[in-house]
Amino acid sequence: MDPKSVERWITTDRTPHRGHRWKASAFLGVDEVYLWPSVTKQAETASTSELVTYYPHRGAVPATLWSSLIEQATSHVEILVYAGLFLFDGHPDLPDQLADKATAGAQVRILLGDPDSEMVRQRGEEEGIGNDLAARARITRRYLEPATKMPGVEVRLHDTILYNSIYRFDDDILVNPHVLGAPAGQNPVLHFRYIPGARTFRHYMKSFDYAWDLGTPS
């Protein structure tokens, strides 16, 4: 950008084009609303539009949706769970699909709960399944072993408190909130789709990145 244009952003309170806003805010590591409060209403409207639909429990998510999101993903597959065994049981070819996507250039990042961690033990007790949650995490890890031999497929273990599970496929993200005392499968699922300038998709992915940085290589 011409320095004089940037100067006008500051001295005349001029709001730049949204493409420049996003690049500037990303470079500075802040939300664009922090730099330009006048776009708050626009961001709120876009964020509301990100919500595609709501499912009352995970079982209500159509199997065809999971399949289509997996198959159509070309740039990102990122999953944050304690175990997520249902996804691999329901899609036995998923490890091979992940390996193929990584080979084609997609970023594949999987975060599983550390089965030996206190947080997984505690969550298992809260869900009423005890050590079974840790066992499920181990099974998922075993399913993923063939895929991890392929460069581009990264699996890490985490011991964080999960307030929700996250399943990201390119510009779509399924968020499964965790409710105290209830297994993840009994809790709602929110389907969001990324819209430039909106907040919700990016907000959840910041959470993913935070957990990823805390994780340890599997």
PDB file of C-alpha atoms in Angstrom:
ATOM      1  CA  MET A   1       0.000   0.000   0.000  1.00  0.00           C
ATOM      2  CA  ASP A   2       0.989   3.580  -0.571  1.00  0.00           C
ATOM      3  CA  PRO A   3       2.084   4.991   2.822  1.00  0.00           C
ATOM      4  CA  LYS A   4      -0.117   8.018   2.168  1.00  0.00           C
ATOM      5  CA  SER A   5      -3.170   5.765   1.898  1.00  0.00           C
ATOM      6  CA  VAL A   6      -2.348   4.157   5.226  1.00  0.00           C
ATOM      7  CA  GLU A   7      -1.838   7.601   6.713  1.00  0.00           C
ATOM      8  CA  ARG A   8      -5.364   8.555   5.632  1.00  0.00           C
ATOM      9  CA  TRP A   9      -6.731   5.441   7.389  1.00  0.00           C
ATOM     10  CA  ILE A  10      -5.263   6.815  10.607  1.00  0.00           C
ATOM     11  CA  THR A  11      -5.602  10.582  10.330  1.00  0.00           C
ATOM     12  CA  THR A  12      -9.000  10.857   8.631  1.00  0.00           C
ATOM     13  CA  ASP A  13     -10.653   7.801  10.186  1.00  0.00           C
ATOM     14  CA  ARG A  14     -11.157   6.388   6.715  1.00  0.00           C
ATOM     15  CA  THR A  15     -12.172   2.720   6.602  1.00  0.00           C
ATOM     16  CA  PRO A  16     -10.091   0.815   4.042  1.00  0.00           C
ATOM     17  CA  HIS A  17     -11.367  -1.823   1.633  1.00  0.00           C
ATOM     18  CA  ARG A  18     -12.124  -5.060   3.468  1.00  0.00           C
ATOM     19  CA  GLY A  19      -9.307  -6.925   1.722  1.00  0.00           C
ATOM     20  CA  HIS A  20      -6.815  -4.432   3.098  1.00  0.00           C
ATOM     21  CA  ARG A  21      -8.511  -4.584   6.525  1.00  0.00           C
ATOM     22  CA  TRP A  22      -8.103  -8.358   6.702  1.00  0.00           C
ATOM     23  CA  LYS A  23      -4.466  -8.269   5.640  1.00  0.00           C
ATOM     24  CA  ALA A  24      -3.628  -5.456   8.053  1.00  0.00           C
ATOM     25  CA  SER A  25      -5.393  -7.114  10.984  1.00  0.00           C
ATOM     26  CA  ALA A  26      -3.771 -10.479  10.211  1.00  0.00           C
ATOM     27  CA  PHE A  27      -0.332  -8.844  10.028  1.00  0.00           C
ATOM     28  CA  LEU A  28      -0.875  -7.056  13.350  1.00  0.00           C
ATOM     29  CA  GLY A  29      -2.454 -10.093  15.000  1.00  0.00           C
ATOM     30  CA  VAL A  30      -5.691  -8.356  16.022  1.00  0.00           C
ATOM     31  CA  ASP A  31      -9.324  -8.465  14.965  1.00  0.00           C
ATOM     32  CA  GLU A  32     -10.300  -5.938  12.311  1.00  0.00           C
ATOM     33  CA  VAL A  33     -13.038  -4.590  14.600  1.00  0.00           C
ATOM     34  CA  TYR A  34     -10.308  -3.547  17.044  1.00  0.00           C
ATOM     35  CA  LEU A  35      -8.706  -1.416  14.345  1.00  0.00           C
ATOM     36  CA  TRP A  36     -11.921  -0.212  12.716  1.00  0.00           C
ATOM     37  CA  PRO A  37     -14.877  -0.290  15.166  1.00  0.00           C
ATOM     38  CA  SER A  38     -17.165   1.073  12.452  1.00  0.00           C
ATOM     39  CA  VAL A  39     -17.278  -2.354  10.787  1.00  0.00           C
ATOM     40  CA  THR A  40     -18.762  -3.981  13.913  1.00  0.00           C
ATOM     41  CA  LYS A  41     -22.296  -4.147  12.514  1.00  0.00           C
ATOM     42  CA  GLN A  42     -21.055  -5.555   9.227  1.00  0.00           C
ATOM     43  CA  ALA A  43     -19.025  -8.224  11.053  1.00  0.00           C
ATOM     44  CA  GLU A  44     -21.978  -9.133  13.270  1.00  0.00           C
ATOM     45  CA  THR A  45     -24.226  -9.586  10.253  1.00  0.00           C
ATOM     46  CA  ALA A  46     -21.644 -11.745   8.482  1.00  0.00           C
ATOM     47  CA  SER A  47     -21.040 -13.835  11.608  1.00  0.00           C
ATOM     48  CA  THR A  48     -24.748 -14.543  11.945  1.00  0.00           C
ATOM     49  CA  SER A  49     -24.773 -15.678   8.323  1.00  0.00           C
ATOM     50  CA  GLU A  50     -21.997 -18.189   9.024  1.00  0.00           C
ATOM     51  CA  LEU A  51     -24.405 -20.520  10.824  1.00  0.00           C
ATOM     52  CA  VAL A  52     -25.598 -23.075   8.271  1.00  0.00           C
ATOM     53  CA  THR A  53     -27.737 -25.150  10.607  1.00  0.00           C
ATOM     54  CA  TYR A  54     -28.101 -26.626  14.085  1.00  0.00           C
ATOM     55  CA  TYR A  55     -28.476 -30.281  15.064  1.00  0.00           C
ATOM     56  CA  PRO A  56     -29.919 -31.223  18.480  1.00  0.00           C
ATOM     57  CA  HIS A  57     -27.399 -34.057  18.906  1.00  0.00           C
ATOM     58  CA  ARG A  58     -24.493 -35.517  16.970  1.00  0.00           C
ATOM     59  CA  GLY A  59     -26.504 -38.464  15.726  1.00  0.00           C
ATOM     60  CA  ALA A  60     -28.805 -36.022  13.920  1.00  0.00           C
ATOM     61  CA  VAL A  61     -25.974 -34.918  11.637  1.00  0.00           C
ATOM     62  CA  PRO A  62     -26.672 -36.708   8.336  1.00  0.00           C
ATOM     63  CA  ALA A  63     -24.146 -39.378   7.456  1.00  0.00           C
ATOM     64  CA  THR A  64     -24.134 -37.975   3.948  1.00  0.00           C
ATOM     65  CA  LEU A  65     -22.926 -34.612   5.294  1.00  0.00           C
ATOM     66  CA  TRP A  66     -19.914 -36.155   7.003  1.00  0.00           C
ATOM     67  CA  SER A  67     -19.106 -38.094   3.829  1.00  0.00           C
ATOM     68  CA  SER A  68     -19.461 -35.115   1.513  1.00  0.00           C
ATOM     69  CA  LEU A  69     -17.386 -32.819   3.739  1.00  0.00           C
ATOM     70  CA  ILE A  70     -14.613 -35.404   3.922  1.00  0.00           C
ATOM     71  CA  GLU A  71     -14.645 -36.165   0.209  1.00  0.00           C
ATOM     72  CA  GLN A  72     -14.792 -32.545  -0.943  1.00  0.00           C
ATOM     73  CA  ALA A  73     -12.058 -31.194   1.350  1.00  0.00           C
ATOM     74  CA  THR A  74      -8.974 -30.223  -0.634  1.00  0.00           C
ATOM     75  CA  SER A  75      -7.003 -27.778   1.519  1.00  0.00           C
ATOM     76  CA  HIS A  76      -7.719 -28.456   5.214  1.00  0.00           C
ATOM     77  CA  VAL A  77      -8.878 -31.319   7.392  1.00  0.00           C
ATOM     78  CA  GLU A  78      -8.435 -30.431  11.057  1.00  0.00           C
ATOM     79  CA  ILE A  79      -9.999 -32.362  13.921  1.00  0.00           C
ATOM     80  CA  LEU A  80      -9.896 -31.660  17.664  1.00  0.00           C
ATOM     81  CA  VAL A  81     -11.428 -34.379  19.849  1.00  0.00           C
ATOM     82  CA  TYR A  82     -10.807 -36.585  22.806  1.00  0.00           C
ATOM     83  CA  ALA A  83     -11.411 -39.728  20.734  1.00  0.00           C
ATOM     84  CA  GLY A  84     -13.724 -39.106  17.751  1.00  0.00           C
ATOM     85  CA  LEU A  85     -13.977 -42.861  17.279  1.00  0.00           C
ATOM     86  CA  PHE A  86     -17.449 -42.620  15.727  1.00  0.00           C
ATOM     87  CA  LEU A  87     -16.005 -40.817  12.703  1.00  0.00           C
ATOM     88  CA  PHE A  88     -13.430 -43.506  11.977  1.00  0.00           C
ATOM     89  CA  ASP A  89     -15.826 -46.374  12.705  1.00  0.00           C
ATOM     90  CA  GLY A  90     -18.341 -44.817  10.324  1.00  0.00           C
ATOM     91  CA  HIS A  91     -15.717 -44.098   7.645  1.00  0.00           C
ATOM     92  CA  PRO A  92     -13.262 -47.017   7.614  1.00  0.00           C
ATOM     93  CA  ASP A  93     -11.444 -45.548   4.599  1.00  0.00           C
ATOM     94  CA  LEU A  94     -10.856 -42.211   6.325  1.00  0.00           C
ATOM     95  CA  PRO A  95      -7.161 -42.816   7.153  1.00  0.00           C
ATOM     96  CA  ASP A  96      -6.477 -43.600   3.488  1.00  0.00           C
ATOM     97  CA  GLN A  97      -8.480 -40.551   2.421  1.00  0.00           C
ATOM     98  CA  LEU A  98      -6.466 -38.343   4.754  1.00  0.00           C
ATOM     99  CA  ALA A  99      -3.219 -39.716   3.365  1.00  0.00           C
ATOM    100  CA  ASP A 100      -4.395 -39.076  -0.203  1.00  0.00           C
ATOM    101  CA  LYS A 101      -5.449 -35.531   0.638  1.00  0.00           C
ATOM    102  CA  ALA A 102      -2.104 -34.801   2.275  1.00  0.00           C
ATOM    103  CA  THR A 103      -0.316 -36.137  -0.805  1.00  0.00           C
ATOM    104  CA  ALA A 104      -2.398 -33.754  -2.920  1.00  0.00           C
ATOM    105  CA  GLY A 105      -1.309 -30.819  -0.744  1.00  0.00           C
ATOM    106  CA  ALA A 106      -3.976 -30.564   1.957  1.00  0.00           C
ATOM    107  CA  GLN A 107      -3.063 -29.732   5.536  1.00  0.00           C
ATOM    108  CA  VAL A 108      -4.197 -32.576   7.795  1.00  0.00           C
ATOM    109  CA  ARG A 109      -3.987 -31.993  11.544  1.00  0.00           C
ATOM    110  CA  ILE A 110      -5.582 -34.333  14.088  1.00  0.00           C
ATOM    111  CA  LEU A 111      -5.603 -33.643  17.831  1.00  0.00           C
ATOM    112  CA  LEU A 112      -6.535 -36.588  20.066  1.00  0.00           C
ATOM    113  CA  GLY A 113      -6.822 -36.694  23.810  1.00  0.00           C
ATOM    114  CA  ASP A 114      -3.778 -38.182  25.536  1.00  0.00           C
ATOM    115  CA  PRO A 115      -5.206 -41.455  26.898  1.00  0.00           C
ATOM    116  CA  ASP A 116      -2.812 -41.304  29.850  1.00  0.00           C
ATOM    117  CA  SER A 117      -3.746 -37.750  30.825  1.00  0.00           C
ATOM    118  CA  GLU A 118      -5.760 -36.635  33.813  1.00  0.00           C
ATOM    119  CA  MET A 119      -8.151 -34.677  31.608  1.00  0.00           C
ATOM    120  CA  VAL A 120      -9.178 -37.723  29.580  1.00  0.00           C
ATOM    121  CA  ARG A 121      -9.667 -39.701  32.782  1.00  0.00           C
ATOM    122  CA  GLN A 122     -11.788 -36.906  34.254  1.00  0.00           C
ATOM    123  CA  ARG A 123     -13.871 -36.510  31.095  1.00  0.00           C
ATOM    124  CA  GLY A 124     -14.466 -40.269  31.031  1.00  0.00           C
ATOM    125  CA  GLU A 125     -15.772 -40.108  34.581  1.00  0.00           C
ATOM    126  CA  GLU A 126     -17.992 -37.128  33.746  1.00  0.00           C
ATOM    127  CA  GLU A 127     -19.480 -38.975  30.774  1.00  0.00           C
ATOM    128  CA  GLY A 128     -20.073 -42.042  32.902  1.00  0.00           C
ATOM    129  CA  ILE A 129     -17.844 -44.307  30.822  1.00  0.00           C
ATOM    130  CA  GLY A 130     -14.701 -44.257  32.964  1.00  0.00           C
ATOM    131  CA  ASN A 131     -11.611 -45.647  31.265  1.00  0.00           C
ATOM    132  CA  ASP A 132     -13.536 -46.414  28.084  1.00  0.00           C
ATOM    133  CA  LEU A 133     -12.831 -42.902  26.771  1.00  0.00           C
ATOM    134  CA  ALA A 134      -9.084 -43.467  27.031  1.00  0.00           C
ATOM    135  CA  ALA A 135      -9.542 -46.818  25.289  1.00  0.00           C
ATOM    136  CA  ARG A 136     -11.434 -45.118  22.458  1.00  0.00           C
ATOM    137  CA  ALA A 137      -8.665 -42.559  22.047  1.00  0.00           C
ATOM    138  CA  ARG A 138      -6.140 -45.400  21.757  1.00  0.00           C
ATOM    139  CA  ILE A 139      -8.247 -47.153  19.115  1.00  0.00           C
ATOM    140  CA  THR A 140      -8.536 -43.973  17.064  1.00  0.00           C
ATOM    141  CA  ARG A 141      -4.796 -43.489  17.273  1.00  0.00           C
ATOM    142  CA  ARG A 142      -4.300 -47.034  15.997  1.00  0.00           C
ATOM    143  CA  TYR A 143      -6.673 -46.419  13.095  1.00  0.00           C
ATOM    144  CA  LEU A 144      -4.623 -43.358  12.164  1.00  0.00           C
ATOM    145  CA  GLU A 145      -1.231 -45.090  12.198  1.00  0.00           C
ATOM    146  CA  PRO A 146      -1.158 -45.914   8.458  1.00  0.00           C
ATOM    147  CA  ALA A 147      -1.984 -42.309   7.559  1.00  0.00           C
ATOM    148  CA  THR A 148       0.715 -40.853   9.821  1.00  0.00           C
ATOM    149  CA  LYS A 149       3.384 -42.534   7.705  1.00  0.00           C
ATOM    150  CA  MET A 150       2.462 -40.115   4.938  1.00  0.00           C
ATOM    151  CA  PRO A 151       4.140 -36.665   5.041  1.00  0.00           C
ATOM    152  CA  GLY A 152       1.542 -34.005   5.644  1.00  0.00           C
ATOM    153  CA  VAL A 153      -0.599 -35.968   8.093  1.00  0.00           C
ATOM    154  CA  GLU A 154       0.147 -34.725  11.599  1.00  0.00           C
ATOM    155  CA  VAL A 155      -1.300 -36.228  14.774  1.00  0.00           C
ATOM    156  CA  ARG A 156      -0.767 -34.726  18.199  1.00  0.00           C
ATOM    157  CA  LEU A 157      -1.977 -35.638  21.676  1.00  0.00           C
ATOM    158  CA  HIS A 158      -3.430 -33.056  24.037  1.00  0.00           C
ATOM    159  CA  ASP A 159      -4.404 -32.934  27.682  1.00  0.00           C
ATOM    160  CA  THR A 160      -6.488 -29.757  27.557  1.00  0.00           C
ATOM    161  CA  ILE A 161     -10.019 -29.203  28.810  1.00  0.00           C
ATOM    162  CA  LEU A 162     -12.194 -29.469  25.711  1.00  0.00           C
ATOM    163  CA  TYR A 163     -15.245 -27.256  25.738  1.00  0.00           C
ATOM    164  CA  ASN A 164     -16.155 -28.547  22.293  1.00  0.00           C
ATOM    165  CA  SER A 165     -14.956 -30.903  19.599  1.00  0.00           C
ATOM    166  CA  ILE A 166     -14.047 -29.307  16.272  1.00  0.00           C
ATOM    167  CA  TYR A 167     -14.222 -30.846  12.800  1.00  0.00           C
ATOM    168  CA  ARG A 168     -12.957 -28.560  10.042  1.00  0.00           C
ATOM    169  CA  PHE A 169     -13.174 -29.425   6.353  1.00  0.00           C
ATOM    170  CA  ASP A 170     -11.944 -26.490   4.218  1.00  0.00           C
ATOM    171  CA  ASP A 171     -14.452 -23.676   4.794  1.00  0.00           C
ATOM    172  CA  ASP A 172     -16.935 -25.789   6.773  1.00  0.00           C
ATOM    173  CA  ILE A 173     -16.653 -26.464  10.471  1.00  0.00           C
ATOM    174  CA  LEU A 174     -18.798 -28.652  12.727  1.00  0.00           C
ATOM    175  CA  VAL A 175     -18.652 -27.713  16.409  1.00  0.00           C
ATOM    176  CA  ASN A 176     -19.867 -30.230  18.994  1.00  0.00           C
ATOM    177  CA  PRO A 177     -20.167 -28.442  22.394  1.00  0.00           C
ATOM    178  CA  HIS A 178     -19.441 -30.524  25.482  1.00  0.00           C
ATOM    179  CA  VAL A 179     -22.113 -30.567  28.164  1.00  0.00           C
ATOM    180  CA  LEU A 180     -21.078 -31.583  31.657  1.00  0.00           C
ATOM    181  CA  GLY A 181     -22.276 -35.092  32.490  1.00  0.00           C
ATOM    182  CA  ALA A 182     -23.281 -36.002  28.927  1.00  0.00           C
ATOM    183  CA  PRO A 183     -21.316 -37.879  26.235  1.00  0.00           C
ATOM    184  CA  ALA A 184     -20.352 -35.818  23.186  1.00  0.00           C
ATOM    185  CA  GLY A 185     -22.742 -37.832  21.000  1.00  0.00           C
ATOM    186  CA  GLN A 186     -25.723 -36.577  23.003  1.00  0.00           C
ATOM    187  CA  ASN A 187     -24.769 -32.903  22.639  1.00  0.00           C
ATOM    188  CA  PRO A 188     -25.719 -30.403  19.899  1.00  0.00           C
ATOM    189  CA  VAL A 189     -23.711 -29.795  16.751  1.00  0.00           C
ATOM    190  CA  LEU A 190     -23.409 -26.403  15.038  1.00  0.00           C
ATOM    191  CA  HIS A 191     -22.470 -26.213  11.367  1.00  0.00           C
ATOM    192  CA  PHE A 192     -20.682 -23.023  10.345  1.00  0.00           C
ATOM    193  CA  ARG A 193     -19.336 -21.972   6.963  1.00  0.00           C
ATOM    194  CA  TYR A 194     -16.600 -19.371   6.632  1.00  0.00           C
ATOM    195  CA  ILE A 195     -17.602 -15.958   5.321  1.00  0.00           C
ATOM    196  CA  PRO A 196     -14.905 -13.317   4.793  1.00  0.00           C
ATOM    197  CA  GLY A 197     -15.099 -10.661   7.484  1.00  0.00           C
ATOM    198  CA  ALA A 198     -17.140 -12.820   9.842  1.00  0.00           C
ATOM    199  CA  ARG A 199     -15.865 -13.923  13.237  1.00  0.00           C
ATOM    200  CA  THR A 200     -17.228 -17.320  14.316  1.00  0.00           C
ATOM    201  CA  PHE A 201     -15.279 -19.661  12.029  1.00  0.00           C
ATOM    202  CA  ARG A 202     -12.024 -17.841  12.765  1.00  0.00           C
ATOM    203  CA  HIS A 203     -12.837 -17.794  16.478  1.00  0.00           C
ATOM    204  CA  TYR A 204     -13.098 -21.574  16.662  1.00  0.00           C
ATOM    205  CA  MET A 205      -9.989 -22.078  14.573  1.00  0.00           C
ATOM    206  CA  LYS A 206      -8.036 -19.881  16.971  1.00  0.00           C
ATOM    207  CA  SER A 207      -9.116 -22.325  19.662  1.00  0.00           C
ATOM    208  CA  PHE A 208      -7.890 -25.209  17.526  1.00  0.00           C
ATOM    209  CA  ASP A 209      -4.525 -23.542  16.942  1.00  0.00           C
ATOM    210  CA  TYR A 210      -4.195 -22.871  20.668  1.00  0.00           C
ATOM    211  CA  ALA A 211      -4.717 -26.556  21.472  1.00  0.00           C
ATOM    212  CA  TRP A 212      -2.412 -27.570  18.612  1.00  0.00           C
ATOM    213  CA  ASP A 213       0.446 -25.497  19.982  1.00  0.00           C
ATOM    214  CA  LEU A 214      -0.008 -27.162  23.379  1.00  0.00           C
ATOM    215  CA  GLY A 215      -0.150 -30.666  21.936  1.00  0.00           C
ATOM    216  CA  THR A 216       2.701 -33.135  21.712  1.00  0.00           C
ATOM    217  CA  PRO A 217       3.612 -35.265  18.665  1.00  0.00           C
ATOM    218  CA  SER A 218       1.927 -38.628  18.791  1.00  0.00           C
TER     219      SER A 218
END
